[in-house]
């Protein structure tokens, strides 16, 4: 669990830098378009509105939510083509173009939100961010934590180990990294767009989905699910990115102020998600959902063995797994 001291320190330090950097950009302000799949009701939308306000002296930030500007998974290509300035992109989408990034998508890698942030602040994290910047032309501002992914299912099937997930049509986003994650849980992964999941559960086209509690609430998946199995298989995060072209167009002072504003907004969003996760279990139970905790060690062992024995791990940077585990 991310510590309150850790969050408050991040927020306070970022607030000082935002204030210090505010006067640096009174000249022509660029317009930065931002696209994300999350809805306007999402905590992360409030995160972006906070960022928009704090960087107003540097740029005009125009956010688009709900995949209305670019569909999920297409944001990086849009940035590379010059059609988008910023995005909230899944590390799985980066892994499509940089296979080494698949290590950051593997199950049971990060222990909690603080471990996630600590990694991206570390030397190892800087190396992975530099890889994305050099090869994809995107500058990573930071990881946007949005909860720990749990399995949500229709029906009353008891799930204790990965063997109990056999034959379960588990919705996962498209892409090899996502589909492999579903397989590592023992399920039959089924690609489906985020916006289609509610109907997929309602009609029985899928048996389940995996998302953190806040997403289940925002999208009202709990209305068409019967149970939540707390596999806690992935500390869920996306990456807030800006095009390298837009980033390089800023002065060093502007970059410092923009990064501080992003750090502040990201830390606030993480705290809000952690608080909401703590509250939602009781709400889901009040809505009639059964919540159970399986043999998480069995899931972890099964998933990690599958990853280490897969072709995905052949692309992982040498020694990176040990460096992450050692943080």
PDB file of C-alpha atoms in Angstrom:
ATOM      1  CA  UNK A   1       0.000   0.000   0.000  1.00  0.00           C
ATOM      2  CA  UNK A   2       1.345   3.436  -0.900  1.00  0.00           C
ATOM      3  CA  UNK A   3       2.160   5.389   2.239  1.00  0.00           C
ATOM      4  CA  UNK A   4       0.491   8.643   3.183  1.00  0.00           C
ATOM      5  CA  UNK A   5       3.933  10.191   3.827  1.00  0.00           C
ATOM      6  CA  UNK A   6       5.038   9.171   0.318  1.00  0.00           C
ATOM      7  CA  UNK A   7       1.964  10.767  -1.287  1.00  0.00           C
ATOM      8  CA  UNK A   8       2.019  13.950   0.764  1.00  0.00           C
ATOM      9  CA  UNK A   9       5.701  14.410   0.047  1.00  0.00           C
ATOM     10  CA  UNK A  10       5.127  14.026  -3.674  1.00  0.00           C
ATOM     11  CA  UNK A  11       2.176  16.416  -3.677  1.00  0.00           C
ATOM     12  CA  UNK A  12       3.922  19.044  -1.585  1.00  0.00           C
ATOM     13  CA  UNK A  13       7.129  18.959  -3.596  1.00  0.00           C
ATOM     14  CA  UNK A  14       5.260  19.134  -6.884  1.00  0.00           C
ATOM     15  CA  UNK A  15       3.118  22.047  -5.688  1.00  0.00           C
ATOM     16  CA  UNK A  16       6.242  24.064  -4.870  1.00  0.00           C
ATOM     17  CA  UNK A  17       7.701  23.394  -8.320  1.00  0.00           C
ATOM     18  CA  UNK A  18       4.434  24.255 -10.091  1.00  0.00           C
ATOM     19  CA  UNK A  19       4.346  27.565  -8.291  1.00  0.00           C
ATOM     20  CA  UNK A  20       8.002  28.248  -9.009  1.00  0.00           C
ATOM     21  CA  UNK A  21       7.618  27.441 -12.690  1.00  0.00           C
ATOM     22  CA  UNK A  22       4.391  29.300 -13.392  1.00  0.00           C
ATOM     23  CA  UNK A  23       5.820  32.620 -14.657  1.00  0.00           C
ATOM     24  CA  UNK A  24       8.097  31.103 -17.291  1.00  0.00           C
ATOM     25  CA  UNK A  25       5.755  30.898 -20.279  1.00  0.00           C
ATOM     26  CA  UNK A  26       3.861  34.044 -21.085  1.00  0.00           C
ATOM     27  CA  UNK A  27       4.694  33.900 -24.824  1.00  0.00           C
ATOM     28  CA  UNK A  28       2.778  31.974 -27.485  1.00  0.00           C
ATOM     29  CA  UNK A  29       1.192  28.957 -25.861  1.00  0.00           C
ATOM     30  CA  UNK A  30       0.848  25.734 -27.862  1.00  0.00           C
ATOM     31  CA  UNK A  31      -2.372  23.728 -27.791  1.00  0.00           C
ATOM     32  CA  UNK A  32      -1.883  20.181 -26.563  1.00  0.00           C
ATOM     33  CA  UNK A  33      -4.586  17.644 -27.389  1.00  0.00           C
ATOM     34  CA  UNK A  34      -4.989  14.724 -24.979  1.00  0.00           C
ATOM     35  CA  UNK A  35      -6.877  11.495 -25.612  1.00  0.00           C
ATOM     36  CA  UNK A  36      -7.875   8.704 -23.214  1.00  0.00           C
ATOM     37  CA  UNK A  37     -10.329   5.830 -23.113  1.00  0.00           C
ATOM     38  CA  UNK A  38     -11.500   6.596 -19.566  1.00  0.00           C
ATOM     39  CA  UNK A  39     -14.770   8.467 -19.083  1.00  0.00           C
ATOM     40  CA  UNK A  40     -15.294  12.015 -17.885  1.00  0.00           C
ATOM     41  CA  UNK A  41     -16.572  10.560 -14.584  1.00  0.00           C
ATOM     42  CA  UNK A  42     -13.239   8.825 -13.965  1.00  0.00           C
ATOM     43  CA  UNK A  43     -10.878  10.073 -11.261  1.00  0.00           C
ATOM     44  CA  UNK A  44      -8.232  10.364 -13.964  1.00  0.00           C
ATOM     45  CA  UNK A  45     -10.376  12.904 -15.813  1.00  0.00           C
ATOM     46  CA  UNK A  46     -10.187  15.066 -12.690  1.00  0.00           C
ATOM     47  CA  UNK A  47      -6.439  14.435 -12.718  1.00  0.00           C
ATOM     48  CA  UNK A  48      -6.232  15.846 -16.227  1.00  0.00           C
ATOM     49  CA  UNK A  49      -8.373  18.851 -15.343  1.00  0.00           C
ATOM     50  CA  UNK A  50      -5.965  19.552 -12.477  1.00  0.00           C
ATOM     51  CA  UNK A  51      -3.033  19.297 -14.868  1.00  0.00           C
ATOM     52  CA  UNK A  52      -4.812  21.529 -17.400  1.00  0.00           C
ATOM     53  CA  UNK A  53      -5.191  24.263 -14.803  1.00  0.00           C
ATOM     54  CA  UNK A  54      -1.646  23.966 -13.479  1.00  0.00           C
ATOM     55  CA  UNK A  55       0.024  24.163 -16.914  1.00  0.00           C
ATOM     56  CA  UNK A  56      -2.216  26.951 -18.243  1.00  0.00           C
ATOM     57  CA  UNK A  57       0.752  29.371 -18.263  1.00  0.00           C
ATOM     58  CA  UNK A  58       2.705  26.948 -20.454  1.00  0.00           C
ATOM     59  CA  UNK A  59       0.156  25.427 -22.827  1.00  0.00           C
ATOM     60  CA  UNK A  60      -3.540  25.104 -23.567  1.00  0.00           C
ATOM     61  CA  UNK A  61      -4.464  21.517 -22.778  1.00  0.00           C
ATOM     62  CA  UNK A  62      -7.541  20.133 -24.559  1.00  0.00           C
ATOM     63  CA  UNK A  63      -8.595  16.735 -23.159  1.00  0.00           C
ATOM     64  CA  UNK A  64     -10.892  14.232 -24.891  1.00  0.00           C
ATOM     65  CA  UNK A  65     -12.313  11.352 -22.858  1.00  0.00           C
ATOM     66  CA  UNK A  66     -14.124   8.093 -23.548  1.00  0.00           C
ATOM     67  CA  UNK A  67     -12.106   7.309 -26.658  1.00  0.00           C
ATOM     68  CA  UNK A  68     -13.993  10.029 -28.544  1.00  0.00           C
ATOM     69  CA  UNK A  69     -10.890  11.368 -30.301  1.00  0.00           C
ATOM     70  CA  UNK A  70      -8.832   8.192 -30.727  1.00  0.00           C
ATOM     71  CA  UNK A  71      -9.794   4.614 -29.930  1.00  0.00           C
ATOM     72  CA  UNK A  72      -8.094   2.626 -27.191  1.00  0.00           C
ATOM     73  CA  UNK A  73      -4.704   1.401 -28.350  1.00  0.00           C
ATOM     74  CA  UNK A  74      -4.300   3.917 -31.188  1.00  0.00           C
ATOM     75  CA  UNK A  75      -2.949   6.851 -29.172  1.00  0.00           C
ATOM     76  CA  UNK A  76       0.754   6.114 -29.706  1.00  0.00           C
ATOM     77  CA  UNK A  77       0.335   5.903 -33.480  1.00  0.00           C
ATOM     78  CA  UNK A  78      -1.644   9.156 -33.423  1.00  0.00           C
ATOM     79  CA  UNK A  79       1.206  10.845 -31.519  1.00  0.00           C
ATOM     80  CA  UNK A  80       3.787   9.438 -33.936  1.00  0.00           C
ATOM     81  CA  UNK A  81       1.808  10.792 -36.898  1.00  0.00           C
ATOM     82  CA  UNK A  82       1.564  14.221 -35.321  1.00  0.00           C
ATOM     83  CA  UNK A  83      -2.201  14.006 -34.814  1.00  0.00           C
ATOM     84  CA  UNK A  84      -2.119  13.951 -31.002  1.00  0.00           C
ATOM     85  CA  UNK A  85       0.024  15.680 -28.379  1.00  0.00           C
ATOM     86  CA  UNK A  86      -0.617  13.630 -25.237  1.00  0.00           C
ATOM     87  CA  UNK A  87      -2.189  10.347 -24.216  1.00  0.00           C
ATOM     88  CA  UNK A  88      -2.829   8.008 -21.326  1.00  0.00           C
ATOM     89  CA  UNK A  89      -1.400   4.847 -22.856  1.00  0.00           C
ATOM     90  CA  UNK A  90      -1.206   1.297 -21.594  1.00  0.00           C
ATOM     91  CA  UNK A  91       2.288  -0.192 -21.239  1.00  0.00           C
ATOM     92  CA  UNK A  92       0.870  -3.127 -23.206  1.00  0.00           C
ATOM     93  CA  UNK A  93       0.518  -0.786 -26.204  1.00  0.00           C
ATOM     94  CA  UNK A  94       4.141   0.269 -25.889  1.00  0.00           C
ATOM     95  CA  UNK A  95       5.083  -3.428 -25.761  1.00  0.00           C
ATOM     96  CA  UNK A  96       3.492  -3.899 -29.200  1.00  0.00           C
ATOM     97  CA  UNK A  97       6.292  -1.767 -30.646  1.00  0.00           C
ATOM     98  CA  UNK A  98       9.004  -2.387 -28.034  1.00  0.00           C
ATOM     99  CA  UNK A  99       8.862  -6.064 -26.960  1.00  0.00           C
ATOM    100  CA  UNK A 100      11.243  -5.377 -24.031  1.00  0.00           C
ATOM    101  CA  UNK A 101       8.443  -3.348 -22.440  1.00  0.00           C
ATOM    102  CA  UNK A 102       6.405  -6.529 -21.935  1.00  0.00           C
ATOM    103  CA  UNK A 103       8.244  -7.052 -18.648  1.00  0.00           C
ATOM    104  CA  UNK A 104       6.302  -4.074 -17.272  1.00  0.00           C
ATOM    105  CA  UNK A 105       3.008  -5.746 -18.210  1.00  0.00           C
ATOM    106  CA  UNK A 106       3.619  -9.064 -16.461  1.00  0.00           C
ATOM    107  CA  UNK A 107       1.393 -10.368 -13.678  1.00  0.00           C
ATOM    108  CA  UNK A 108       2.402  -9.928 -10.030  1.00  0.00           C
ATOM    109  CA  UNK A 109       5.350  -7.678 -10.968  1.00  0.00           C
ATOM    110  CA  UNK A 110       4.685  -4.625  -8.799  1.00  0.00           C
ATOM    111  CA  UNK A 111       3.692  -5.108  -5.180  1.00  0.00           C
ATOM    112  CA  UNK A 112       1.586  -1.971  -4.833  1.00  0.00           C
ATOM    113  CA  UNK A 113       1.215   1.629  -6.031  1.00  0.00           C
ATOM    114  CA  UNK A 114       4.270   2.813  -4.120  1.00  0.00           C
ATOM    115  CA  UNK A 115       6.477   0.104  -5.621  1.00  0.00           C
ATOM    116  CA  UNK A 116       5.211   1.134  -9.067  1.00  0.00           C
ATOM    117  CA  UNK A 117       6.113   4.789  -8.520  1.00  0.00           C
ATOM    118  CA  UNK A 118       9.438   3.891  -6.921  1.00  0.00           C
ATOM    119  CA  UNK A 119      10.384   1.898 -10.014  1.00  0.00           C
ATOM    120  CA  UNK A 120       9.614   4.692 -12.464  1.00  0.00           C
ATOM    121  CA  UNK A 121      11.614   7.112 -10.285  1.00  0.00           C
ATOM    122  CA  UNK A 122      14.593   4.726 -10.195  1.00  0.00           C
ATOM    123  CA  UNK A 123      17.541   4.392 -12.552  1.00  0.00           C
ATOM    124  CA  UNK A 124      15.974   1.252 -14.020  1.00  0.00           C
ATOM    125  CA  UNK A 125      12.732   3.142 -14.635  1.00  0.00           C
ATOM    126  CA  UNK A 126      14.625   5.985 -16.305  1.00  0.00           C
ATOM    127  CA  UNK A 127      16.202   3.454 -18.673  1.00  0.00           C
ATOM    128  CA  UNK A 128      12.779   2.140 -19.724  1.00  0.00           C
ATOM    129  CA  UNK A 129      11.433   5.675 -20.183  1.00  0.00           C
ATOM    130  CA  UNK A 130      14.450   6.576 -22.316  1.00  0.00           C
ATOM    131  CA  UNK A 131      13.817   3.475 -24.429  1.00  0.00           C
ATOM    132  CA  UNK A 132      10.261   4.659 -25.170  1.00  0.00           C
ATOM    133  CA  UNK A 133      11.428   8.177 -25.946  1.00  0.00           C
ATOM    134  CA  UNK A 134      14.220   7.064 -28.269  1.00  0.00           C
ATOM    135  CA  UNK A 135      12.237   4.428 -30.145  1.00  0.00           C
ATOM    136  CA  UNK A 136       8.676   5.774 -30.136  1.00  0.00           C
ATOM    137  CA  UNK A 137       9.059   9.527 -29.803  1.00  0.00           C
ATOM    138  CA  UNK A 138       7.020   9.734 -26.582  1.00  0.00           C
ATOM    139  CA  UNK A 139       8.162  11.296 -23.326  1.00  0.00           C
ATOM    140  CA  UNK A 140       6.778   9.491 -20.270  1.00  0.00           C
ATOM    141  CA  UNK A 141       5.664  11.898 -17.540  1.00  0.00           C
ATOM    142  CA  UNK A 142       4.760   9.150 -15.088  1.00  0.00           C
ATOM    143  CA  UNK A 143       2.598   6.115 -14.283  1.00  0.00           C
ATOM    144  CA  UNK A 144      -1.089   6.739 -13.609  1.00  0.00           C
ATOM    145  CA  UNK A 145      -2.165   4.145 -11.068  1.00  0.00           C
ATOM    146  CA  UNK A 146      -5.850   3.253 -11.198  1.00  0.00           C
ATOM    147  CA  UNK A 147      -6.194   0.265  -8.884  1.00  0.00           C
ATOM    148  CA  UNK A 148      -5.372  -3.412  -8.619  1.00  0.00           C
ATOM    149  CA  UNK A 149      -7.020  -5.654 -11.185  1.00  0.00           C
ATOM    150  CA  UNK A 150      -9.460  -8.297  -9.914  1.00  0.00           C
ATOM    151  CA  UNK A 151     -11.507 -10.872 -11.810  1.00  0.00           C
ATOM    152  CA  UNK A 152     -15.240 -10.204 -12.092  1.00  0.00           C
ATOM    153  CA  UNK A 153     -17.507 -13.059 -13.210  1.00  0.00           C
ATOM    154  CA  UNK A 154     -21.042 -13.966 -14.123  1.00  0.00           C
ATOM    155  CA  UNK A 155     -22.471 -16.972 -12.286  1.00  0.00           C
ATOM    156  CA  UNK A 156     -21.500 -18.640  -9.047  1.00  0.00           C
ATOM    157  CA  UNK A 157     -18.567 -20.782 -10.199  1.00  0.00           C
ATOM    158  CA  UNK A 158     -16.139 -21.213  -7.297  1.00  0.00           C
ATOM    159  CA  UNK A 159     -12.623 -20.042  -8.159  1.00  0.00           C
ATOM    160  CA  UNK A 160      -9.740 -20.981  -5.893  1.00  0.00           C
ATOM    161  CA  UNK A 161      -6.838 -21.743  -8.257  1.00  0.00           C
ATOM    162  CA  UNK A 162      -5.989 -21.071 -11.926  1.00  0.00           C
ATOM    163  CA  UNK A 163      -7.370 -24.523 -12.782  1.00  0.00           C
ATOM    164  CA  UNK A 164     -10.834 -23.231 -11.864  1.00  0.00           C
ATOM    165  CA  UNK A 165     -10.544 -20.570 -14.579  1.00  0.00           C
ATOM    166  CA  UNK A 166     -10.327 -23.181 -17.360  1.00  0.00           C
ATOM    167  CA  UNK A 167     -12.840 -22.414 -20.094  1.00  0.00           C
ATOM    168  CA  UNK A 168     -13.812 -19.030 -18.637  1.00  0.00           C
ATOM    169  CA  UNK A 169     -14.200 -16.480 -21.451  1.00  0.00           C
ATOM    170  CA  UNK A 170     -12.389 -13.596 -19.792  1.00  0.00           C
ATOM    171  CA  UNK A 171     -12.507 -10.291 -21.593  1.00  0.00           C
ATOM    172  CA  UNK A 172      -9.084  -8.758 -22.069  1.00  0.00           C
ATOM    173  CA  UNK A 173      -8.044  -5.812 -24.243  1.00  0.00           C
ATOM    174  CA  UNK A 174      -6.546  -6.663 -27.614  1.00  0.00           C
ATOM    175  CA  UNK A 175      -2.828  -7.265 -28.038  1.00  0.00           C
ATOM    176  CA  UNK A 176      -0.456 -10.115 -27.235  1.00  0.00           C
ATOM    177  CA  UNK A 177       0.555  -8.835 -23.786  1.00  0.00           C
ATOM    178  CA  UNK A 178      -3.055  -8.531 -22.614  1.00  0.00           C
ATOM    179  CA  UNK A 179      -4.081 -11.857 -24.088  1.00  0.00           C
ATOM    180  CA  UNK A 180      -1.127 -13.602 -22.473  1.00  0.00           C
ATOM    181  CA  UNK A 181      -2.114 -12.155 -19.114  1.00  0.00           C
ATOM    182  CA  UNK A 182      -5.543 -13.772 -19.466  1.00  0.00           C
ATOM    183  CA  UNK A 183      -3.924 -17.088 -20.306  1.00  0.00           C
ATOM    184  CA  UNK A 184      -1.575 -16.749 -17.313  1.00  0.00           C
ATOM    185  CA  UNK A 185      -4.657 -16.553 -15.094  1.00  0.00           C
ATOM    186  CA  UNK A 186      -5.821 -19.895 -16.481  1.00  0.00           C
ATOM    187  CA  UNK A 187      -8.676 -18.382 -18.508  1.00  0.00           C
ATOM    188  CA  UNK A 188      -9.657 -18.289 -22.156  1.00  0.00           C
ATOM    189  CA  UNK A 189      -8.850 -14.642 -23.003  1.00  0.00           C
ATOM    190  CA  UNK A 190     -11.334 -12.919 -25.303  1.00  0.00           C
ATOM    191  CA  UNK A 191     -10.458  -9.552 -26.868  1.00  0.00           C
ATOM    192  CA  UNK A 192     -13.197  -6.945 -26.581  1.00  0.00           C
ATOM    193  CA  UNK A 193     -13.290  -3.145 -26.578  1.00  0.00           C
ATOM    194  CA  UNK A 194     -13.722  -1.526 -23.165  1.00  0.00           C
ATOM    195  CA  UNK A 195     -16.965   0.169 -24.184  1.00  0.00           C
ATOM    196  CA  UNK A 196     -18.472  -3.203 -25.159  1.00  0.00           C
ATOM    197  CA  UNK A 197     -17.774  -5.034 -21.894  1.00  0.00           C
ATOM    198  CA  UNK A 198     -21.055  -4.158 -20.161  1.00  0.00           C
ATOM    199  CA  UNK A 199     -23.117  -5.540 -23.049  1.00  0.00           C
ATOM    200  CA  UNK A 200     -20.779  -8.526 -23.357  1.00  0.00           C
ATOM    201  CA  UNK A 201     -21.409  -9.457 -19.722  1.00  0.00           C
ATOM    202  CA  UNK A 202     -25.120  -8.750 -20.010  1.00  0.00           C
ATOM    203  CA  UNK A 203     -25.581 -11.011 -23.044  1.00  0.00           C
ATOM    204  CA  UNK A 204     -23.165 -13.749 -21.962  1.00  0.00           C
ATOM    205  CA  UNK A 205     -20.782 -13.134 -24.862  1.00  0.00           C
ATOM    206  CA  UNK A 206     -18.107 -13.168 -22.143  1.00  0.00           C
ATOM    207  CA  UNK A 207     -18.069 -14.819 -18.732  1.00  0.00           C
ATOM    208  CA  UNK A 208     -16.012 -12.174 -17.008  1.00  0.00           C
ATOM    209  CA  UNK A 209     -13.654  -9.244 -17.125  1.00  0.00           C
ATOM    210  CA  UNK A 210     -10.677  -7.997 -15.131  1.00  0.00           C
ATOM    211  CA  UNK A 211     -10.560  -4.434 -13.865  1.00  0.00           C
ATOM    212  CA  UNK A 212      -9.826  -2.527 -10.670  1.00  0.00           C
ATOM    213  CA  UNK A 213     -12.717  -1.630  -8.390  1.00  0.00           C
ATOM    214  CA  UNK A 214     -12.994   2.030  -9.503  1.00  0.00           C
ATOM    215  CA  UNK A 215     -13.389   0.977 -13.147  1.00  0.00           C
ATOM    216  CA  UNK A 216     -16.032  -1.587 -12.197  1.00  0.00           C
ATOM    217  CA  UNK A 217     -17.929   1.195 -10.465  1.00  0.00           C
ATOM    218  CA  UNK A 218     -17.484   3.818 -13.212  1.00  0.00           C
ATOM    219  CA  UNK A 219     -18.637   1.481 -15.979  1.00  0.00           C
ATOM    220  CA  UNK A 220     -21.332  -0.149 -13.787  1.00  0.00           C
ATOM    221  CA  UNK A 221     -20.012  -3.631 -14.546  1.00  0.00           C
ATOM    222  CA  UNK A 222     -21.236  -4.687 -11.099  1.00  0.00           C
ATOM    223  CA  UNK A 223     -24.800  -4.534 -12.460  1.00  0.00           C
ATOM    224  CA  UNK A 224     -24.089  -7.461 -14.815  1.00  0.00           C
ATOM    225  CA  UNK A 225     -21.667  -9.476 -12.637  1.00  0.00           C
ATOM    226  CA  UNK A 226     -22.346 -11.937  -9.826  1.00  0.00           C
ATOM    227  CA  UNK A 227     -18.980 -12.148  -8.096  1.00  0.00           C
ATOM    228  CA  UNK A 228     -15.513 -10.686  -7.732  1.00  0.00           C
ATOM    229  CA  UNK A 229     -12.519 -12.961  -7.245  1.00  0.00           C
ATOM    230  CA  UNK A 230      -9.703 -10.992  -5.637  1.00  0.00           C
ATOM    231  CA  UNK A 231      -6.791 -12.387  -7.623  1.00  0.00           C
ATOM    232  CA  UNK A 232      -4.931  -9.039  -7.327  1.00  0.00           C
ATOM    233  CA  UNK A 233      -2.969 -10.109 -10.379  1.00  0.00           C
ATOM    234  CA  UNK A 234      -1.855  -6.737 -11.700  1.00  0.00           C
ATOM    235  CA  UNK A 235      -1.148  -3.334 -10.210  1.00  0.00           C
ATOM    236  CA  UNK A 236      -3.002  -1.436 -12.902  1.00  0.00           C
ATOM    237  CA  UNK A 237      -1.476   1.634 -14.455  1.00  0.00           C
ATOM    238  CA  UNK A 238      -1.192   3.524 -17.673  1.00  0.00           C
ATOM    239  CA  UNK A 239       1.493   5.991 -18.662  1.00  0.00           C
ATOM    240  CA  UNK A 240       0.855   9.690 -19.079  1.00  0.00           C
ATOM    241  CA  UNK A 241       2.873  10.621 -22.139  1.00  0.00           C
ATOM    242  CA  UNK A 242       3.556  13.667 -24.283  1.00  0.00           C
ATOM    243  CA  UNK A 243       5.043  13.703 -27.754  1.00  0.00           C
ATOM    244  CA  UNK A 244       8.800  14.197 -27.773  1.00  0.00           C
ATOM    245  CA  UNK A 245       8.294  16.981 -30.302  1.00  0.00           C
ATOM    246  CA  UNK A 246       6.002  18.901 -27.943  1.00  0.00           C
ATOM    247  CA  UNK A 247       8.290  18.229 -24.986  1.00  0.00           C
ATOM    248  CA  UNK A 248      11.436  19.349 -26.798  1.00  0.00           C
ATOM    249  CA  UNK A 249       9.681  22.563 -27.867  1.00  0.00           C
ATOM    250  CA  UNK A 250       9.516  23.637 -24.199  1.00  0.00           C
ATOM    251  CA  UNK A 251      12.315  25.467 -22.438  1.00  0.00           C
ATOM    252  CA  UNK A 252      14.043  23.627 -19.573  1.00  0.00           C
ATOM    253  CA  UNK A 253      12.125  25.825 -17.129  1.00  0.00           C
ATOM    254  CA  UNK A 254       8.830  24.960 -18.791  1.00  0.00           C
ATOM    255  CA  UNK A 255       9.692  21.266 -18.782  1.00  0.00           C
ATOM    256  CA  UNK A 256      10.471  21.427 -15.068  1.00  0.00           C
ATOM    257  CA  UNK A 257       7.182  23.175 -14.274  1.00  0.00           C
ATOM    258  CA  UNK A 258       5.173  20.849 -16.548  1.00  0.00           C
ATOM    259  CA  UNK A 259       6.728  17.760 -14.959  1.00  0.00           C
ATOM    260  CA  UNK A 260       6.024  19.104 -11.476  1.00  0.00           C
ATOM    261  CA  UNK A 261       2.385  19.687 -12.413  1.00  0.00           C
ATOM    262  CA  UNK A 262       2.152  16.144 -13.794  1.00  0.00           C
ATOM    263  CA  UNK A 263       3.741  14.705 -10.631  1.00  0.00           C
ATOM    264  CA  UNK A 264       1.217  16.579  -8.483  1.00  0.00           C
ATOM    265  CA  UNK A 265      -1.788  15.425 -10.529  1.00  0.00           C
ATOM    266  CA  UNK A 266      -0.576  11.807 -10.727  1.00  0.00           C
ATOM    267  CA  UNK A 267       0.035  11.609  -6.965  1.00  0.00           C
ATOM    268  CA  UNK A 268      -3.412  13.074  -6.248  1.00  0.00           C
ATOM    269  CA  UNK A 269      -5.058  10.575  -8.597  1.00  0.00           C
ATOM    270  CA  UNK A 270      -3.229   7.629  -6.991  1.00  0.00           C
ATOM    271  CA  UNK A 271      -4.390   8.693  -3.537  1.00  0.00           C
ATOM    272  CA  UNK A 272      -7.990   9.046  -4.738  1.00  0.00           C
ATOM    273  CA  UNK A 273      -7.921   5.590  -6.325  1.00  0.00           C
ATOM    274  CA  UNK A 274      -6.510   3.977  -3.196  1.00  0.00           C
ATOM    275  CA  UNK A 275      -9.188   5.613  -1.059  1.00  0.00           C
ATOM    276  CA  UNK A 276     -11.935   4.558  -3.463  1.00  0.00           C
ATOM    277  CA  UNK A 277     -10.702   0.967  -3.608  1.00  0.00           C
ATOM    278  CA  UNK A 278     -10.900   0.773   0.166  1.00  0.00           C
ATOM    279  CA  UNK A 279     -14.545   1.878   0.098  1.00  0.00           C
ATOM    280  CA  UNK A 280     -15.964  -0.080  -2.819  1.00  0.00           C
ATOM    281  CA  UNK A 281     -15.846  -3.644  -1.470  1.00  0.00           C
ATOM    282  CA  UNK A 282     -18.715  -2.937   0.914  1.00  0.00           C
ATOM    283  CA  UNK A 283     -20.653  -1.187  -1.847  1.00  0.00           C
ATOM    284  CA  UNK A 284     -20.364  -4.132  -4.228  1.00  0.00           C
ATOM    285  CA  UNK A 285     -21.499  -6.521  -1.510  1.00  0.00           C
ATOM    286  CA  UNK A 286     -24.491  -4.279  -0.846  1.00  0.00           C
ATOM    287  CA  UNK A 287     -25.326  -4.622  -4.543  1.00  0.00           C
ATOM    288  CA  UNK A 288     -25.448  -8.403  -4.142  1.00  0.00           C
ATOM    289  CA  UNK A 289     -22.006  -9.384  -5.424  1.00  0.00           C
ATOM    290  CA  UNK A 290     -20.101 -12.183  -3.736  1.00  0.00           C
ATOM    291  CA  UNK A 291     -16.470 -11.254  -3.029  1.00  0.00           C
ATOM    292  CA  UNK A 292     -13.964 -14.030  -2.439  1.00  0.00           C
ATOM    293  CA  UNK A 293     -10.189 -14.343  -2.097  1.00  0.00           C
ATOM    294  CA  UNK A 294      -8.670 -17.325  -3.904  1.00  0.00           C
ATOM    295  CA  UNK A 295      -5.295 -18.961  -3.352  1.00  0.00           C
ATOM    296  CA  UNK A 296      -3.342 -15.916  -4.549  1.00  0.00           C
ATOM    297  CA  UNK A 297      -0.006 -17.714  -4.108  1.00  0.00           C
ATOM    298  CA  UNK A 298      -1.187 -20.402  -6.529  1.00  0.00           C
ATOM    299  CA  UNK A 299      -2.192 -17.749  -9.073  1.00  0.00           C
ATOM    300  CA  UNK A 300       1.114 -15.917  -8.614  1.00  0.00           C
ATOM    301  CA  UNK A 301       3.229 -19.051  -9.032  1.00  0.00           C
ATOM    302  CA  UNK A 302       1.266 -20.203 -12.081  1.00  0.00           C
ATOM    303  CA  UNK A 303       1.443 -16.806 -13.771  1.00  0.00           C
ATOM    304  CA  UNK A 304       5.108 -16.164 -13.067  1.00  0.00           C
ATOM    305  CA  UNK A 305       6.117 -19.587 -14.323  1.00  0.00           C
ATOM    306  CA  UNK A 306       4.176 -18.998 -17.532  1.00  0.00           C
ATOM    307  CA  UNK A 307       5.856 -15.646 -18.109  1.00  0.00           C
ATOM    308  CA  UNK A 308       9.359 -16.913 -17.413  1.00  0.00           C
ATOM    309  CA  UNK A 309       8.843 -19.864 -19.771  1.00  0.00           C
ATOM    310  CA  UNK A 310       7.292 -17.763 -22.535  1.00  0.00           C
ATOM    311  CA  UNK A 311       8.766 -16.082 -25.585  1.00  0.00           C
ATOM    312  CA  UNK A 312       7.854 -12.733 -24.014  1.00  0.00           C
ATOM    313  CA  UNK A 313      10.562 -13.039 -21.369  1.00  0.00           C
ATOM    314  CA  UNK A 314      13.231 -13.535 -24.050  1.00  0.00           C
ATOM    315  CA  UNK A 315      12.857  -9.842 -24.887  1.00  0.00           C
ATOM    316  CA  UNK A 316      13.136  -8.599 -21.305  1.00  0.00           C
ATOM    317  CA  UNK A 317      16.219  -6.458 -20.555  1.00  0.00           C
ATOM    318  CA  UNK A 318      18.868  -8.551 -18.838  1.00  0.00           C
ATOM    319  CA  UNK A 319      18.688  -8.276 -15.067  1.00  0.00           C
ATOM    320  CA  UNK A 320      15.651  -5.952 -15.119  1.00  0.00           C
ATOM    321  CA  UNK A 321      13.388  -8.362 -13.235  1.00  0.00           C
ATOM    322  CA  UNK A 322      15.860  -8.638 -10.367  1.00  0.00           C
ATOM    323  CA  UNK A 323      16.284  -4.863 -10.297  1.00  0.00           C
ATOM    324  CA  UNK A 324      12.514  -4.364 -10.022  1.00  0.00           C
ATOM    325  CA  UNK A 325      12.177  -7.022  -7.331  1.00  0.00           C
ATOM    326  CA  UNK A 326      15.024  -5.430  -5.397  1.00  0.00           C
ATOM    327  CA  UNK A 327      13.373  -2.014  -5.089  1.00  0.00           C
TER     328      UNK A 327
END
